[in-house]
Coordinates of C-alpha atoms and ligand atoms in Angstrom, one line a residue:
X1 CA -10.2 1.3 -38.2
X2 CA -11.1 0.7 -34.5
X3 CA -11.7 3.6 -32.2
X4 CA -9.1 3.3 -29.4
X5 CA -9.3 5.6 -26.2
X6 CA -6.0 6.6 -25.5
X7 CA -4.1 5.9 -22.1
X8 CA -4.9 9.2 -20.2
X9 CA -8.5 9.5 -21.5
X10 CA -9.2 6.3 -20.0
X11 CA -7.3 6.3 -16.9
X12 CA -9.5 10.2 -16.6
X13 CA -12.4 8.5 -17.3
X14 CA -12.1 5.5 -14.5
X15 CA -11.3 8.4 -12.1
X16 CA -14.1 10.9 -13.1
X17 CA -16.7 7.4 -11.5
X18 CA -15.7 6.9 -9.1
X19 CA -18.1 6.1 -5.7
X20 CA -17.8 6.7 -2.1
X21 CA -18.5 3.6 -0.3
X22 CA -18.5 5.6 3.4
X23 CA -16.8 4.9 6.5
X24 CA -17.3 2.5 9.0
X25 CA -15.5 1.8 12.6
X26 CA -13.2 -1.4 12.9
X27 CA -11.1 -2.4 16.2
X28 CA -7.7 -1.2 16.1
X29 CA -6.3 -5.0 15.4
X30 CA -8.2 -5.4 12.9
X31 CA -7.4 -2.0 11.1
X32 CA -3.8 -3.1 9.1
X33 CA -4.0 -2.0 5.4
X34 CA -7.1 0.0 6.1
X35 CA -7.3 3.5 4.7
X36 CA -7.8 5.9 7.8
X37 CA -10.6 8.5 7.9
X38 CA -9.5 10.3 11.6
X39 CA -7.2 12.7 12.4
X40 CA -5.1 11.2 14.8
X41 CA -3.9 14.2 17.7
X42 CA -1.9 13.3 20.3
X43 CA -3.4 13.1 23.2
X44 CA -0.7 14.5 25.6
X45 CA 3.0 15.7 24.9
X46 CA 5.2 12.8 23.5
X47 CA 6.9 11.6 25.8
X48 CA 4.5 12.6 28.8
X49 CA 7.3 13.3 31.1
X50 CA 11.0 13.8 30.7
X51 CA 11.7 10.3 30.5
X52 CA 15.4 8.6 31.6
X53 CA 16.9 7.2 29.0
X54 CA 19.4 4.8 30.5
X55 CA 19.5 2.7 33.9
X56 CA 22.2 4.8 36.3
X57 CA 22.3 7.7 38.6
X58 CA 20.7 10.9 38.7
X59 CA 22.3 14.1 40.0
X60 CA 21.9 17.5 39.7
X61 CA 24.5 19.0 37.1
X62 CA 25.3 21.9 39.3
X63 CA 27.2 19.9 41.8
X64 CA 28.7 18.3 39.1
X65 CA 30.0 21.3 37.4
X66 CA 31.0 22.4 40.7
X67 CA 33.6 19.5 41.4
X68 CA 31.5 17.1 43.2
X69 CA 32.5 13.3 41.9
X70 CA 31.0 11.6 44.5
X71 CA 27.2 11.3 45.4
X72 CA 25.3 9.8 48.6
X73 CA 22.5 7.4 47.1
X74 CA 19.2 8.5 48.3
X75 CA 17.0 5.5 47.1
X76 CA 15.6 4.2 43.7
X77 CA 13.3 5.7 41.1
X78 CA 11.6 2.8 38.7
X79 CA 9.8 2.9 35.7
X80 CA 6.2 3.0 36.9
X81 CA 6.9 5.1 40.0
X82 CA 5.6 8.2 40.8
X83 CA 7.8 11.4 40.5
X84 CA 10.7 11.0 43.1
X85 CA 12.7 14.2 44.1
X86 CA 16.1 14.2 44.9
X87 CA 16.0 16.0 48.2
X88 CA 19.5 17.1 48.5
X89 CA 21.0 18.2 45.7
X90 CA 24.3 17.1 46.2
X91 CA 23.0 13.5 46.4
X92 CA 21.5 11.4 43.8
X93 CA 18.9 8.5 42.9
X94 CA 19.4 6.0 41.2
X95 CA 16.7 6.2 38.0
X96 CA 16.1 3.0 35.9
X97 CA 15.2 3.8 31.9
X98 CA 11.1 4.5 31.4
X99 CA 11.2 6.3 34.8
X100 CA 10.0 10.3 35.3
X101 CA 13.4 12.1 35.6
X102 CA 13.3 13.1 39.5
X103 CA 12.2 16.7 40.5
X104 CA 15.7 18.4 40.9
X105 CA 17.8 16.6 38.9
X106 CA 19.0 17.0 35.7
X107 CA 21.3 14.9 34.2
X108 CA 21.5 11.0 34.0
X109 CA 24.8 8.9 34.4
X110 CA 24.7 5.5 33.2
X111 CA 25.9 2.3 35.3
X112 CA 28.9 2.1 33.1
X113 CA 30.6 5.6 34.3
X114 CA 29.6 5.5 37.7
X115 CA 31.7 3.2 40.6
X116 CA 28.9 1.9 43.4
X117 CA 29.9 1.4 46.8
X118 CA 27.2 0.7 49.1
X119 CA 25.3 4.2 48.9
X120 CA 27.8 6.1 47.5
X121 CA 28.0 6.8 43.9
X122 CA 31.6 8.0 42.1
X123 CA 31.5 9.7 38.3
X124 CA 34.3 8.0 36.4
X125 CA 33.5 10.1 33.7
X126 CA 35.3 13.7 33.2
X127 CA 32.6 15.1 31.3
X128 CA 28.4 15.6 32.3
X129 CA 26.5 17.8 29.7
X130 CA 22.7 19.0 31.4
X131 CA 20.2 16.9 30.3
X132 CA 22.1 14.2 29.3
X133 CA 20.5 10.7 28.9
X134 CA 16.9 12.0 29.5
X135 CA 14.1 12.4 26.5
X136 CA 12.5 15.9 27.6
X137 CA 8.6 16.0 27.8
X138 CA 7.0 17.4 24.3
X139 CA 10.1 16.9 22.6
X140 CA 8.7 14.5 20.0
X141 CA 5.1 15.5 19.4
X142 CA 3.3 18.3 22.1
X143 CA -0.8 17.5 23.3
X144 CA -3.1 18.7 20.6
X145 CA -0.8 18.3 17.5
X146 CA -1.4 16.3 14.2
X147 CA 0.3 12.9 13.9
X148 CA -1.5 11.0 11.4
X149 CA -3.7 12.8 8.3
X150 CA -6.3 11.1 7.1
X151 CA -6.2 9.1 4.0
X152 CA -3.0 6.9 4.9
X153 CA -3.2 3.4 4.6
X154 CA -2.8 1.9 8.0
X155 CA 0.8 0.4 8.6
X156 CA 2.9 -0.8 11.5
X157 CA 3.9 2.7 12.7
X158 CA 0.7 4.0 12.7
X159 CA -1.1 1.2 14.2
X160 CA 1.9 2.1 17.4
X161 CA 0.6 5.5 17.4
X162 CA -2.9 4.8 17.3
X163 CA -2.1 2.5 20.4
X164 CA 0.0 4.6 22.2
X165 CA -2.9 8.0 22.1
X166 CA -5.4 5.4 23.1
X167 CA -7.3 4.7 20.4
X168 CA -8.7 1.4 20.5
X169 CA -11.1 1.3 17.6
X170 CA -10.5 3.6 14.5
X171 CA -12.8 5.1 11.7
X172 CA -12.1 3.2 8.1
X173 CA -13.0 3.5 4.4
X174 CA -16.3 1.0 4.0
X175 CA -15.2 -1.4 1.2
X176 CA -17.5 -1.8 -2.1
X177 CA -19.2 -5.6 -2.0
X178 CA -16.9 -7.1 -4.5
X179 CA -17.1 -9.7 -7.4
X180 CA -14.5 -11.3 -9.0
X181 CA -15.5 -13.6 -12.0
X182 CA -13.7 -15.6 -14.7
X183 CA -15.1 -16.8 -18.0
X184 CA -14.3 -19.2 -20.2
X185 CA -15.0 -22.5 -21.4
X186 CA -11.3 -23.9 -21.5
X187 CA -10.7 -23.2 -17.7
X188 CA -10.8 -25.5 -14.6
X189 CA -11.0 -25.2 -10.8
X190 CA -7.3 -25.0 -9.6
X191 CA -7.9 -28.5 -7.7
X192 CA -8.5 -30.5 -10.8
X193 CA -6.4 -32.0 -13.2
X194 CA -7.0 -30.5 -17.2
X195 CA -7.6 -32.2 -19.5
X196 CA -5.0 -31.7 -22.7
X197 CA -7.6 -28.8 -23.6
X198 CA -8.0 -27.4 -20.6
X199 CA -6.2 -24.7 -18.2
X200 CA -6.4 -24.1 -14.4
X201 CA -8.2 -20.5 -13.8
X202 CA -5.6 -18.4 -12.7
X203 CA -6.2 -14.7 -13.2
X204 CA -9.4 -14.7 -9.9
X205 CA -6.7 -15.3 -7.9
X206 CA -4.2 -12.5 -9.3
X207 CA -6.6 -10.2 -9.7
X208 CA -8.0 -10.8 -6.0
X209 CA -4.4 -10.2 -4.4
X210 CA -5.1 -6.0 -5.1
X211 CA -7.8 -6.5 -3.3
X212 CA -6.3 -8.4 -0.7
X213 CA -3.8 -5.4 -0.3
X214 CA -6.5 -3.2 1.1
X215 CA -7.8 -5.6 3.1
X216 CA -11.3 -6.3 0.6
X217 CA -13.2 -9.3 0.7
X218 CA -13.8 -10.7 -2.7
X219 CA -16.2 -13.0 -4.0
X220 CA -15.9 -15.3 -7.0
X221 CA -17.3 -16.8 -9.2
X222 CA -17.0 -18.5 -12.8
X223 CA -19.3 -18.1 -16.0
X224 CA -19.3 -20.6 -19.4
X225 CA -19.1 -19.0 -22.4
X226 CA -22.4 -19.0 -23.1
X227 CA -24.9 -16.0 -23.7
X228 CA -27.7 -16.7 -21.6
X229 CA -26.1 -18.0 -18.6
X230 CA -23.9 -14.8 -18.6
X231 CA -26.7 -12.3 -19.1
X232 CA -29.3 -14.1 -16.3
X233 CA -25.7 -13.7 -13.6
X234 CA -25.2 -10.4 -14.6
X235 CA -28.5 -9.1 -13.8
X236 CA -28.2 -11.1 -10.3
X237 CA -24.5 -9.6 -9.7
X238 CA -25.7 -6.0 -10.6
X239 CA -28.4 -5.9 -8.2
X240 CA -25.9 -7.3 -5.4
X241 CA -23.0 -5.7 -5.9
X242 CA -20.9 -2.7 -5.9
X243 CA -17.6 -4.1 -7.9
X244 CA -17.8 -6.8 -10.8
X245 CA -14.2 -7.2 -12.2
X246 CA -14.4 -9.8 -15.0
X247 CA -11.8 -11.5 -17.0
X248 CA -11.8 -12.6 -20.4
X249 CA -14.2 -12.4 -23.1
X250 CA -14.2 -8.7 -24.4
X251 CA -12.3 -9.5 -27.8
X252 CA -13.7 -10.0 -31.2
X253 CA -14.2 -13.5 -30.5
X254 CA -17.3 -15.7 -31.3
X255 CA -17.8 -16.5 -27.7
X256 CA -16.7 -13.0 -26.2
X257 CA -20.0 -12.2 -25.3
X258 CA -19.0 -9.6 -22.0
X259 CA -19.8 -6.3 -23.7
X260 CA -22.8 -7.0 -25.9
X261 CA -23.6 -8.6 -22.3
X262 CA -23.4 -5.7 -20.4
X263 CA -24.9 -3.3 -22.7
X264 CA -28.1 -5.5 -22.6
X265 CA -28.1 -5.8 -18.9
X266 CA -27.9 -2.1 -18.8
X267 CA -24.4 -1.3 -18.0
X268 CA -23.8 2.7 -19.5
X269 CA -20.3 2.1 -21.5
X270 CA -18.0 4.2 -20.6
X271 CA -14.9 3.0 -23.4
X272 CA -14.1 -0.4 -24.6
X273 CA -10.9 -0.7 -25.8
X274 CA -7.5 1.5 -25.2
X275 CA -4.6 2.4 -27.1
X276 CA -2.1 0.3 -25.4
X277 CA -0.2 -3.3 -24.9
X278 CA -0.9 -5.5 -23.3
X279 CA -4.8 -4.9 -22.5
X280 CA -6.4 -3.4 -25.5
X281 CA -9.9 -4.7 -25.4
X282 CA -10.5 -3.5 -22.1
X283 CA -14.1 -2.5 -21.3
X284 CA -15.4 -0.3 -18.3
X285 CA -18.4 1.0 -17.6
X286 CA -21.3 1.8 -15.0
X287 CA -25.0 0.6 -13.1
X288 CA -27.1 2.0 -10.8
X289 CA -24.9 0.8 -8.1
X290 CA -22.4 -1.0 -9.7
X291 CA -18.9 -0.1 -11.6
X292 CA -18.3 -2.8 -13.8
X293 CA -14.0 -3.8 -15.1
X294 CA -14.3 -6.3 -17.6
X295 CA -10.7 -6.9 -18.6
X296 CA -9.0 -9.1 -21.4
X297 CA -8.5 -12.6 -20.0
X298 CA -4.9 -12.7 -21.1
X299 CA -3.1 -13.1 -17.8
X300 CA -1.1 -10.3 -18.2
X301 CA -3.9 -8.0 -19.9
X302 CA -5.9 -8.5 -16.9
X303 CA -3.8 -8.1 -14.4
X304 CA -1.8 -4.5 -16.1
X305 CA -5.1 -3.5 -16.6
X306 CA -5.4 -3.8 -12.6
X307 CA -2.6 -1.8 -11.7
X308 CA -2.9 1.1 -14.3
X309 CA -6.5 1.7 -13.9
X310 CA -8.5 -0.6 -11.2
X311 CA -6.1 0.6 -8.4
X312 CA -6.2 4.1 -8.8
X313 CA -9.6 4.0 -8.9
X314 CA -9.7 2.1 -5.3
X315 CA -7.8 4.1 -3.9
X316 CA -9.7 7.4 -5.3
X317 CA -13.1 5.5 -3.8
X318 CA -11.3 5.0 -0.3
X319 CA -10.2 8.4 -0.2
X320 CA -6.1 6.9 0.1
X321 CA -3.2 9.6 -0.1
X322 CA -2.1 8.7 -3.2
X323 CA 2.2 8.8 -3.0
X324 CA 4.1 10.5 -6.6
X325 CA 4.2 7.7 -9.5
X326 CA 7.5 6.7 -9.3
X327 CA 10.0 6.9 -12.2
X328 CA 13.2 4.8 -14.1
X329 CA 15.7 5.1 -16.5
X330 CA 15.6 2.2 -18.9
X331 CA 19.3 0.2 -18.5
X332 CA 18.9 -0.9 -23.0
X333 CA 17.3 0.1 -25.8
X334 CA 13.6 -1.3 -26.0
X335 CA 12.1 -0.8 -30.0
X336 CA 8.5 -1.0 -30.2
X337 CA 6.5 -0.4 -33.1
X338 CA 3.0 0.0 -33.0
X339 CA 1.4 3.4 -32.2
X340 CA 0.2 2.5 -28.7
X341 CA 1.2 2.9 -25.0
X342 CA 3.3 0.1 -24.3
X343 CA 3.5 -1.6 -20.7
X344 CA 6.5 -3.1 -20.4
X345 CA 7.7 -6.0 -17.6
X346 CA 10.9 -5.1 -16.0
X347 CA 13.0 -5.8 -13.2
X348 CA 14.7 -3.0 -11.3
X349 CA 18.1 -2.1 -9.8
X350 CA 19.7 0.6 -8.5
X351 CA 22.4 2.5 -10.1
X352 CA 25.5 3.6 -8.2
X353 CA 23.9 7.1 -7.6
X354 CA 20.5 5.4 -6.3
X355 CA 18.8 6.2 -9.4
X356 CA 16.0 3.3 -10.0
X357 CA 17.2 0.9 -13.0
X358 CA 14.5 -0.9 -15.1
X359 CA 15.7 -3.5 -17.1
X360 CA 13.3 -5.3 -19.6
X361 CA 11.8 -8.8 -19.2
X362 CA 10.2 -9.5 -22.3
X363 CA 8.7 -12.5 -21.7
X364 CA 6.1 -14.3 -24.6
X365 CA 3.4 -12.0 -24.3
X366 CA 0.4 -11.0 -22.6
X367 CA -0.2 -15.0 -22.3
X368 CA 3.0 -15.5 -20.3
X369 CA 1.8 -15.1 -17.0
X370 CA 5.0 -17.1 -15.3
X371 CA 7.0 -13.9 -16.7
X372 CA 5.4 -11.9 -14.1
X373 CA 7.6 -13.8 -11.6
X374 CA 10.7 -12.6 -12.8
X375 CA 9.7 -8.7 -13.3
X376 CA 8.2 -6.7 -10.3
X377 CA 7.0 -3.1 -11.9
X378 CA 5.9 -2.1 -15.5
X379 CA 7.2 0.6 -17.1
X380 CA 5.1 3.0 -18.9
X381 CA 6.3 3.7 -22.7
X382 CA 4.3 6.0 -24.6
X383 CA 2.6 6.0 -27.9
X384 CA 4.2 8.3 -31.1
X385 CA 7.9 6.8 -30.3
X386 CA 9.5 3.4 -31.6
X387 CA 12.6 3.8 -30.0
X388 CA 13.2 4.1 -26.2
X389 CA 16.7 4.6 -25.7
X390 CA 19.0 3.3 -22.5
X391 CA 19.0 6.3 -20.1
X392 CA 15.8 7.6 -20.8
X393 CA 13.6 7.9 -17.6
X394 CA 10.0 6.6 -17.6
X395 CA 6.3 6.6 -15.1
X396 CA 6.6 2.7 -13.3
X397 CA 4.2 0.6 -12.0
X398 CA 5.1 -1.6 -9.2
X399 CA 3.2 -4.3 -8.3
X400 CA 4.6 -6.4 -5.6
X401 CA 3.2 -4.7 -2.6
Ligands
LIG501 N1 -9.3 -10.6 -33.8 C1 -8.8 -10.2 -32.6 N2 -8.5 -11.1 -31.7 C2 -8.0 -10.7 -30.5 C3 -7.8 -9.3 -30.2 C4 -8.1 -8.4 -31.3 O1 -8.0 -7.2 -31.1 N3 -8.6 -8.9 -32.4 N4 -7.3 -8.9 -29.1 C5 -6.4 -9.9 -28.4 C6 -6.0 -9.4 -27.1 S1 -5.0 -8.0 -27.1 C7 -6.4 -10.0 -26.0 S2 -5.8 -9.5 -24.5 C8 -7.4 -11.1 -26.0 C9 -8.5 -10.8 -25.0 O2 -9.4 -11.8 -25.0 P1 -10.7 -11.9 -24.2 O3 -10.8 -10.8 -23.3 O4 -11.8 -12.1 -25.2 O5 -10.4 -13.2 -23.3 P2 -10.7 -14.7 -23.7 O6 -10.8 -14.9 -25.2 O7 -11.7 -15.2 -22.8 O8 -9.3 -15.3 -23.3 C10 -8.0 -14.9 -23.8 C11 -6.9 -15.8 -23.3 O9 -6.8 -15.6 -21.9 C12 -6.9 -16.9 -21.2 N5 -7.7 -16.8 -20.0 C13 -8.9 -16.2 -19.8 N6 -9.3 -16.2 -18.5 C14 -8.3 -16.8 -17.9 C15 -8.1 -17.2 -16.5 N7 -9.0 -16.9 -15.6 N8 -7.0 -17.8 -16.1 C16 -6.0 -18.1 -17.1 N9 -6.1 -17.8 -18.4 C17 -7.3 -17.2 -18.8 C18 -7.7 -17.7 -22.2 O10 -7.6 -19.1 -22.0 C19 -7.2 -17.2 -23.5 O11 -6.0 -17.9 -23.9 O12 -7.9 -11.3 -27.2 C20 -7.0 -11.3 -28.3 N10 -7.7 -11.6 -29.5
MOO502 O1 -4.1 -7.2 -24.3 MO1 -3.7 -8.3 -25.3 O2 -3.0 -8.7 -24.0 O3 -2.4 -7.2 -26.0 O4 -2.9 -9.7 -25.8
MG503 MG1 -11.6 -13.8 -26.6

């Protein structure tokens, strides 16, 4: 009987190594999918001043509540302008939106209520509340507080508030130098035609799409099954790199030669082989400098493989909040035999109550990489059960980004 490592053993052992690859600065266009390593304060109150909210006339509510209706104009305040006053408070200036709420007044009427003749203003309005149409100064975020933790992955919003407190460069996760390689002797370059024996290499370029997510540069490359060629490039890549993820080769085959490989070239194995479908023979281990994946070549082997275990370990490396592992209820019965933790491709929904629906897409197996099209998450069935049943709620994987 083979000696399988079961799900959470492995995933523990994958996070227990991993490495911390530092920090370095990058400009703050370049910084999109990054994983931030600042604290990001504001740098004054948000918004700076009380800020009009709407293009119109400013009075003091006073004379308003008093009766007054209508309001000599005593000029113009724009956005950009210093802070006007309104000198007499029974008069009013007209304030355009983005501008410092006048000294004095306190309320905002918009163009809409208010009839302008020449420089007098009329409220056609019967009701002004204090403060209306203005965005008071601190009300969002006061100088000195917290906006942004470390450890988030850079996104449109944050990028806005990194821009708005003035930061122009910010300080990153450093990426691990990165190599991607397929094996086999029955794959071609994607720009050539097969021959009947042949297949185009497909799973660098899924594989390198995680990657992409975070922003990390990949290199590639392509071994032949054959023993020597793959032992002289693996002592190269292990002397030049931080992250080898390989694909194919780690069965029982007569040309899997990847973990014998390894071993020789000094790798420390960590496990080879999990309890689980698709992605059994999965091997992982560690260098010097290097953390070596080298996942089954079946499409979908590879690729789960990715999502269960290489991204959490990424994101451990980088030092990336890591959001709760979503969970859904299964929509039909799913049986499932052998003893082993079953990832299964499904496509989800929501119910009428917003609960997450996954409904199976079987597909042909772990070859039937087109299948991965038409699901978007895996969900995660445990081993010691042959019968999931429609309602029960299960851990998902997602992996459209
Ligand atoms: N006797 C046994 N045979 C197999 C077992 C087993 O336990 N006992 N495990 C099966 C499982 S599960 C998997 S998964 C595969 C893993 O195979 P390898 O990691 O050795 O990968 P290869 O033999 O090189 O290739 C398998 C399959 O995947 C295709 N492939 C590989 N690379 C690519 C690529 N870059 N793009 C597209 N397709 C790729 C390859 O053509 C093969 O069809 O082993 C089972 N066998
Ligand atoms: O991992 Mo294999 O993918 O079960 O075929
Ligand atoms: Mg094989």
């Amino acid at each position: 009987m083979e000696n399988l490592i079961t799900v959470e053993d492995a995933l523990n052992l994958v996070l227990q190594h991993t490495r911390d690859f530092g920090t370095e600065s990058v400009e703050l266009e370049n910084a999109l999918g990054r994983i931030l390593r600042d604290e990001i304060v504001a740098d004054r109150d948000f918004p700076p001043y009380n800020r009009v909210t709407m293009d119109g006339i400013a009075i003091s509510h006073a004379a308003f509540k008093k009766g007054q209706r209508t309001f000599l104009i005593e000029g113009v305040a724009a956005a950009g302008d210093k802070q006007h006053e309104l000198r007499d408070s029974s008069a009013c200036l007209e304030v355009m939106t983005g501008a410092v709420m006048p000294r004095n007044a306190d309320a905002v009427i918009r163009y809409e209520d208010v009839f302008i003749d020449g420089r007098q203003a009329t409220i056609e309005v019967p009701a002004v509340t204090k403060h209306q149409n203005i965005h008071m100064k601190g009300e969002d975020r006061t100088a000195g507080s917290c906006i942004i933790t470390p450890g988030v992955k850079i996104s449109s919003p944050e990028i806005g508030v990194c821009a708005t407190v003035g930061k122009s460069t910010v300080r990153v996760s450093r990426f691990p130098k990165t190599i991607i390689i397929s094996t086999g002797d029955e794959l071609v370059d994607i720009h050539e035609v097969p021959e009947p024996h042949q297949i185009r290499r497909s799973n660098v370029y899924r594989l390198k799409t995680v990657l992409s997510y975070f922003g990390v540069p990949v290199e590639t490359a392509h071994l032949k099954d054959d023993e020597s060629e793959i032992s002289e490039a693996l002592d190269q890549y292990l002397k030049s790199y931080d992250l080898i993820l390989i694909s194919g080769g780690v069965s029982r085959g007569k040309f899997d030669f990847l973990p014998a490989a390894l071993e020789v070239a000094g790798v420390k194995k960590l496990f080879h082989k999990i309890k689980q479908r698709p992605g059994k023979p999965f091997w992982f281990g560690v260098h010097d400098r290097a953390t070596v994946f080298a996942f089954p070549g079946n499409p979908v082997s590879s690729f789960m493989c990715m999502q269960q275990y290489f991204k959490p370990w990424l994101q451990k490396c980088l030092h990336q909040q890591i959001p709760p592992q979503p969970r859904a209820m299964l929509t039909e019965d799913v049986h499932f035999k052998p003893d082993l933790t079953y990832f299964l491709e499904v496509k989800i929904s929501y119910s009428e109550n917003a609960e997450l629906l996954a409904t199976p897409v079987k597909g042909n197996g772990s070859g039937d990489l087109a299948n991965l099209v038409d699901a978007e998450a895996f969900i995660v069935l445990p081993s010691g059960k042959d019968l999931f049943q429609q309602g029960e709620v299960y851990p998902l994987i997602f992996y459209r980004e």
